Short mmCIF file of C-alpha atoms in Angstrom, two decimals:
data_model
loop_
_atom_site.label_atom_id
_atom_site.label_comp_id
_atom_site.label_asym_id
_atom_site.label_seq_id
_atom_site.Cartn_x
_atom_site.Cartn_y
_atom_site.Cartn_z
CA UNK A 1 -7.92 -12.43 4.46
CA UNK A 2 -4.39 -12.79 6.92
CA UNK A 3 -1.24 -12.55 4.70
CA UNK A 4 1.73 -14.62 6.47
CA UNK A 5 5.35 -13.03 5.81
CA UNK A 6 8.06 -14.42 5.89
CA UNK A 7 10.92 -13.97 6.72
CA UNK A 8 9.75 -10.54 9.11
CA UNK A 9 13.71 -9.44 8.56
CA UNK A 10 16.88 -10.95 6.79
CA UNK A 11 20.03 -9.71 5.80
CA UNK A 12 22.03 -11.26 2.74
CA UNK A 13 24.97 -10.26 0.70
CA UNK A 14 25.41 -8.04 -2.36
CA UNK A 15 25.00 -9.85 -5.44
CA UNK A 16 23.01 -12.88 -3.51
CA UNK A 17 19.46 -13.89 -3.80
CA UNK A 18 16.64 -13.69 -1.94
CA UNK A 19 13.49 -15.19 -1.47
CA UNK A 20 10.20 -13.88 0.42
CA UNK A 21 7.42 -15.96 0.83
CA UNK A 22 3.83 -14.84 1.88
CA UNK A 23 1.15 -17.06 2.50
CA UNK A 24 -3.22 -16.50 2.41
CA UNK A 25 -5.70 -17.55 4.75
CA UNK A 26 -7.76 -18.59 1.87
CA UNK A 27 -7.31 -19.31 -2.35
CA UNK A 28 -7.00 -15.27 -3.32
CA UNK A 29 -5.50 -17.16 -7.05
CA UNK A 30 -3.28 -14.42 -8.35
CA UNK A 31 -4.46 -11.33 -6.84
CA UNK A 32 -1.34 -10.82 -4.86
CA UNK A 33 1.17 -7.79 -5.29
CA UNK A 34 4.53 -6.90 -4.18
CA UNK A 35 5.66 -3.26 -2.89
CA UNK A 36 9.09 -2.03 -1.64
CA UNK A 37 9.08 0.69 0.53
CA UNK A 38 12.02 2.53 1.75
CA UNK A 39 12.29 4.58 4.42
CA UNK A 40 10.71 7.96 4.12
CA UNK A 41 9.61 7.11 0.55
CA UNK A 42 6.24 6.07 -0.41
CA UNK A 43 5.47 2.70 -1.55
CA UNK A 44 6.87 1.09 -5.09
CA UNK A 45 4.85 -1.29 -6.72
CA UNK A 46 7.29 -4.10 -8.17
CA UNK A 47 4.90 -7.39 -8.98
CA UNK A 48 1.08 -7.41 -9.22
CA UNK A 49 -0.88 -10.52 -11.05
CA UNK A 50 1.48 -12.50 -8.68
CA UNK A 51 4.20 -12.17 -11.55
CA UNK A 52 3.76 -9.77 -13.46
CA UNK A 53 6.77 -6.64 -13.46
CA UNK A 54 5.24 -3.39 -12.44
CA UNK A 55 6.27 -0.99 -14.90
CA UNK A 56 10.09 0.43 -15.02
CA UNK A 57 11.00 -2.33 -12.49
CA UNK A 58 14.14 -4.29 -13.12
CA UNK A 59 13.95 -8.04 -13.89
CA UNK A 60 16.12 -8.69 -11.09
CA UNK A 61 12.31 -8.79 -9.47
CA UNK A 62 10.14 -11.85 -10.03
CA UNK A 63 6.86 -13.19 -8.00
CA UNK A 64 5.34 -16.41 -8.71
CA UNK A 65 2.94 -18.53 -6.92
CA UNK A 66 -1.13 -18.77 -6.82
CA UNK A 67 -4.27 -19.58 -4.96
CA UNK A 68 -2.20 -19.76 -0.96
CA UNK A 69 1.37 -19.40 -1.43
CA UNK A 70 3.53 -17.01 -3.30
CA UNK A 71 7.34 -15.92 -3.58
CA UNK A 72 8.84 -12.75 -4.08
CA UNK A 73 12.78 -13.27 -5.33
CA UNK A 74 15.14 -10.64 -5.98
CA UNK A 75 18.15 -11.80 -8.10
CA UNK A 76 21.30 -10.04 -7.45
CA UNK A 77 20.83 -8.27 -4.45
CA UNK A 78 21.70 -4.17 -5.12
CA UNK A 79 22.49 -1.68 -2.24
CA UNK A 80 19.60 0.07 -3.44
CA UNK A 81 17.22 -2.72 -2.64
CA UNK A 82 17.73 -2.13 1.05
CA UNK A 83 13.85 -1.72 1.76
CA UNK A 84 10.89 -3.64 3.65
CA UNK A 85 8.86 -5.54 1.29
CA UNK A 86 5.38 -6.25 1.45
CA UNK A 87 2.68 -8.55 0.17
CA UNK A 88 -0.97 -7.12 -0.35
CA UNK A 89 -3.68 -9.29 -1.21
CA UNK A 90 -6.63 -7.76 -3.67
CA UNK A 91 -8.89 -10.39 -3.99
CA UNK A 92 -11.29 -9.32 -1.19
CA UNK A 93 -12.29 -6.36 0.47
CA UNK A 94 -10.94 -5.41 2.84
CA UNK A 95 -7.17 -5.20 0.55
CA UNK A 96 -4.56 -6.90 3.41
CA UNK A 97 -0.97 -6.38 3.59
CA UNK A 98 1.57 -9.36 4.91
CA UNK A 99 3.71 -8.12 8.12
CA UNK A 100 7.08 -7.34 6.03
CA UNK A 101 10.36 -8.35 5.53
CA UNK A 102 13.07 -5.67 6.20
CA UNK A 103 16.08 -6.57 4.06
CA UNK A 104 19.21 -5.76 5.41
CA UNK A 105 22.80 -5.65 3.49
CA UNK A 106 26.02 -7.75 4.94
CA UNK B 1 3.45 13.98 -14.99
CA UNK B 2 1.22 12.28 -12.29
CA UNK B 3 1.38 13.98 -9.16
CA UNK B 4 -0.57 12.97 -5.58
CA UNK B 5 -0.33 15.38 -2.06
CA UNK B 6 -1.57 14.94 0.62
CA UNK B 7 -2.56 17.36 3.09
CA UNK B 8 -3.86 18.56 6.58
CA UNK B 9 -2.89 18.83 9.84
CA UNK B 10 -0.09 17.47 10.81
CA UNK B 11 -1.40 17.51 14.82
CA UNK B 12 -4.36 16.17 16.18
CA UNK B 13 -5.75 16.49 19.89
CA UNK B 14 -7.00 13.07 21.23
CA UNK B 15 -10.28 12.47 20.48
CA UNK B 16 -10.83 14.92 17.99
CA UNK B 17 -11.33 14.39 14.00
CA UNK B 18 -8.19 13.92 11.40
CA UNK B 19 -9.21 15.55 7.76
CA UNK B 20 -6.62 14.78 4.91
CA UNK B 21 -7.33 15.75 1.45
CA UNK B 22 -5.46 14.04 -1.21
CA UNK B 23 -5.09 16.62 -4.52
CA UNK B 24 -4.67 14.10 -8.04
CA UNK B 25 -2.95 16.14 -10.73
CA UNK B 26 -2.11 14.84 -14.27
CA UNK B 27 -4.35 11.92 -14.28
CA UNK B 28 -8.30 12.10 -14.16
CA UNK B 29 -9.59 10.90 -10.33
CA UNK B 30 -12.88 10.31 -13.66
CA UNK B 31 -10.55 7.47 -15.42
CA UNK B 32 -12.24 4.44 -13.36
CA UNK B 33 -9.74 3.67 -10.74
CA UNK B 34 -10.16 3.21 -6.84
CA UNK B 35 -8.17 5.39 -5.04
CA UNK B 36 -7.55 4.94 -1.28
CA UNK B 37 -6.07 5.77 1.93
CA UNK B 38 -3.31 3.81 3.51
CA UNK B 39 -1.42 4.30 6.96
CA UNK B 40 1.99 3.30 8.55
CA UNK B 41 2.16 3.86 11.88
CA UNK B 42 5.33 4.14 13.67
CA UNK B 43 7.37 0.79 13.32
CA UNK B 44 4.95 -0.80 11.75
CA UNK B 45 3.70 -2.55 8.53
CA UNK B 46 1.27 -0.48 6.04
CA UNK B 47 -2.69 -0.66 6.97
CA UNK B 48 -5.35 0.17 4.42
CA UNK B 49 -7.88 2.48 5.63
CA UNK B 50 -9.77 2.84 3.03
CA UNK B 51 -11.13 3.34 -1.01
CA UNK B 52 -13.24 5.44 -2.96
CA UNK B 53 -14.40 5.13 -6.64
CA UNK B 54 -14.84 8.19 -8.56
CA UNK B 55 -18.94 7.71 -7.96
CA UNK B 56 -18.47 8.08 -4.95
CA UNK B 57 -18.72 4.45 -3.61
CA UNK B 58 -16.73 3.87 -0.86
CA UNK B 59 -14.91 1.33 1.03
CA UNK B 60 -13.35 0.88 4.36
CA UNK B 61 -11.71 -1.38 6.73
CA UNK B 62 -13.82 -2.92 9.54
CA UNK B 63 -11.68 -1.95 11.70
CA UNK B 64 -11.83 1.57 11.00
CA UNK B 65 -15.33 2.12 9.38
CA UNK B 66 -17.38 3.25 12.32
CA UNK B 67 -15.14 6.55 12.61
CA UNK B 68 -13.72 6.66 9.13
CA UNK B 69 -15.14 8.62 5.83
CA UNK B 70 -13.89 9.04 2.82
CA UNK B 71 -15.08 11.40 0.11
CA UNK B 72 -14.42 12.53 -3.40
CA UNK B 73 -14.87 15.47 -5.30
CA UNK B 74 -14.05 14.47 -8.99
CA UNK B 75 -14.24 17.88 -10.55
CA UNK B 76 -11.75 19.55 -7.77
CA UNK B 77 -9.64 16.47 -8.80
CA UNK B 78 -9.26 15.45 -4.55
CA UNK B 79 -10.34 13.05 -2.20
CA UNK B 80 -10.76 13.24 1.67
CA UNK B 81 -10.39 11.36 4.58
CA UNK B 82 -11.93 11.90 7.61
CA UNK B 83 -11.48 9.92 11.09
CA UNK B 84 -12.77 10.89 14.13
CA UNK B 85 -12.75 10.05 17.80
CA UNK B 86 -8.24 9.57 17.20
CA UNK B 87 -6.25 8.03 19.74
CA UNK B 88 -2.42 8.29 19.90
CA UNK B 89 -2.88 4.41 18.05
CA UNK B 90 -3.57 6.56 15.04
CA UNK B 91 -0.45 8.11 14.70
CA UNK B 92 1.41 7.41 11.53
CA UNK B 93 2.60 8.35 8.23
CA UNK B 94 -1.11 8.85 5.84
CA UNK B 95 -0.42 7.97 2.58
CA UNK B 96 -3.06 8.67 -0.64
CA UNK B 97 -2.83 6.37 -3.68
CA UNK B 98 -4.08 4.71 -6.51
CA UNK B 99 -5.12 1.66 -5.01
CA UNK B 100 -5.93 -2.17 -6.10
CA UNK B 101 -9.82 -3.16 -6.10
CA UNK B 102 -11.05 -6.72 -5.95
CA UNK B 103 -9.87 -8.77 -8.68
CA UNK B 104 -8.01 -5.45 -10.32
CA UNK B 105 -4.59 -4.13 -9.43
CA UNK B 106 -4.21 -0.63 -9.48
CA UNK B 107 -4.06 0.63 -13.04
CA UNK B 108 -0.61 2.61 -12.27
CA UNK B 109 1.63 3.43 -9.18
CA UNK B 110 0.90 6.48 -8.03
CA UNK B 111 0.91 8.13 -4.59
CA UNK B 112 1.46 10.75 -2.45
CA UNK B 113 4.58 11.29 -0.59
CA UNK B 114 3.01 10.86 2.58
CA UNK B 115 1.81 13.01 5.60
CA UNK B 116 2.59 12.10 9.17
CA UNK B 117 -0.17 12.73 11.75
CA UNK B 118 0.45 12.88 15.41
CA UNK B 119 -2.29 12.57 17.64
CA UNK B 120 -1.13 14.04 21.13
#
């Protein structure tokens, strides 16, 4: 299953919001997570269920979406959400990842 | 506390075999979950590798399988990967976790810290 990113990079203001989409090659219904990963850090999961809030993650994080098309949002963009974000898809073997989005502070 | 580590070599010659072990502390490798292997290479996105259930059935990408193992030994509490014939394409950051299986996202987020392999 191909997961479509997008944006690959964007760069927004603190206290803005921003939206990621990610898009399946075929109906995966909710099985779609959301990690952050900063640099030299290991992955953080932040949505799974396609909305659900990993646990300890702020609600500043929401995912929504099902079958094709999803949307990661981040509500009042922190310096400490400069990270790449990534979509993974677990309704198949093999699990797929979308390309990224690198988010990048004004 | 949970607590994943990876390690192994951190150099590999060119067409020789990579072997990572992945020790699980503080949480039973027993308790159901799939847990996998997943790579970054340099500048790129994340790539999984591959996933192993505490049985012992494993998982792997297509991409990957014909060279790739990966193993578990549930009462050392670790799980392996092994890839062989490596190319310098196979350098990146190794990363063990608790990983997602069809239709089930991973119980908890757990992972290791990550190991870089360089293939020269």
């Amino acid at each position: 299953i191909q997961m479509t990113q997008s944006p690959s990079s964007l760069s927004a203001s603190l206290g803005d919001r921003v939206i990621i989409t990610c898009q399946a090659s075929q109906d995966i219904f909710k099985y779609l997570s959301w990690y952050q990963h900063k640099e030299g850090t290991a992955p953080r999961l932040l949505i799974y269920d396609a909305s659900k809030l990993g646990a300890g993650v702020p609600s500043r994080f929401s995912g929504s979406g099902s079958g094709t098309d999803f949307t990661f949002s981040i509500d009042y963009l922190q310096p400490e959400d400069l990270a790449t974000y990534y979509c993974q898809q677990y309704d198949d073997l093999p699990l797929s990842f979308g390309g990224g989005t690198k988010v990048e502070i004004k | 506390q949970v607590h994943l580590q990876e390690s192994g070599p951190g150099l590999v010659k060119s067409s020789e075999t990579l072997s990572l072990t992945c020790a699980v502390s503080g949480f039973s490798i027993g308790r159901g979950s799939y847990w996998g292997w997943i790579r970054q290479p340099p500048g790129k996105g994340l790539e999984w590798i591959g996933s192993i259930y505490h049985s012992g059935d494993a998982y792997y990408n297509p991409s990957l399988e014909s060279r790739t193992t990966i193993s578990v030994d549930a009462s050392k509490g670790q799980f392996s990967l092994g890839m062989n014939s490596v190319t310098a394409a196979d350098t990146a950051i190794y990363y063990c976790a608790l990983v997602a299986s069809p239709g089930i996202a991973p119980a908890a987020d757990f992972w290791g810290q990550g190991i870089l392999v360089t293939v020269s």
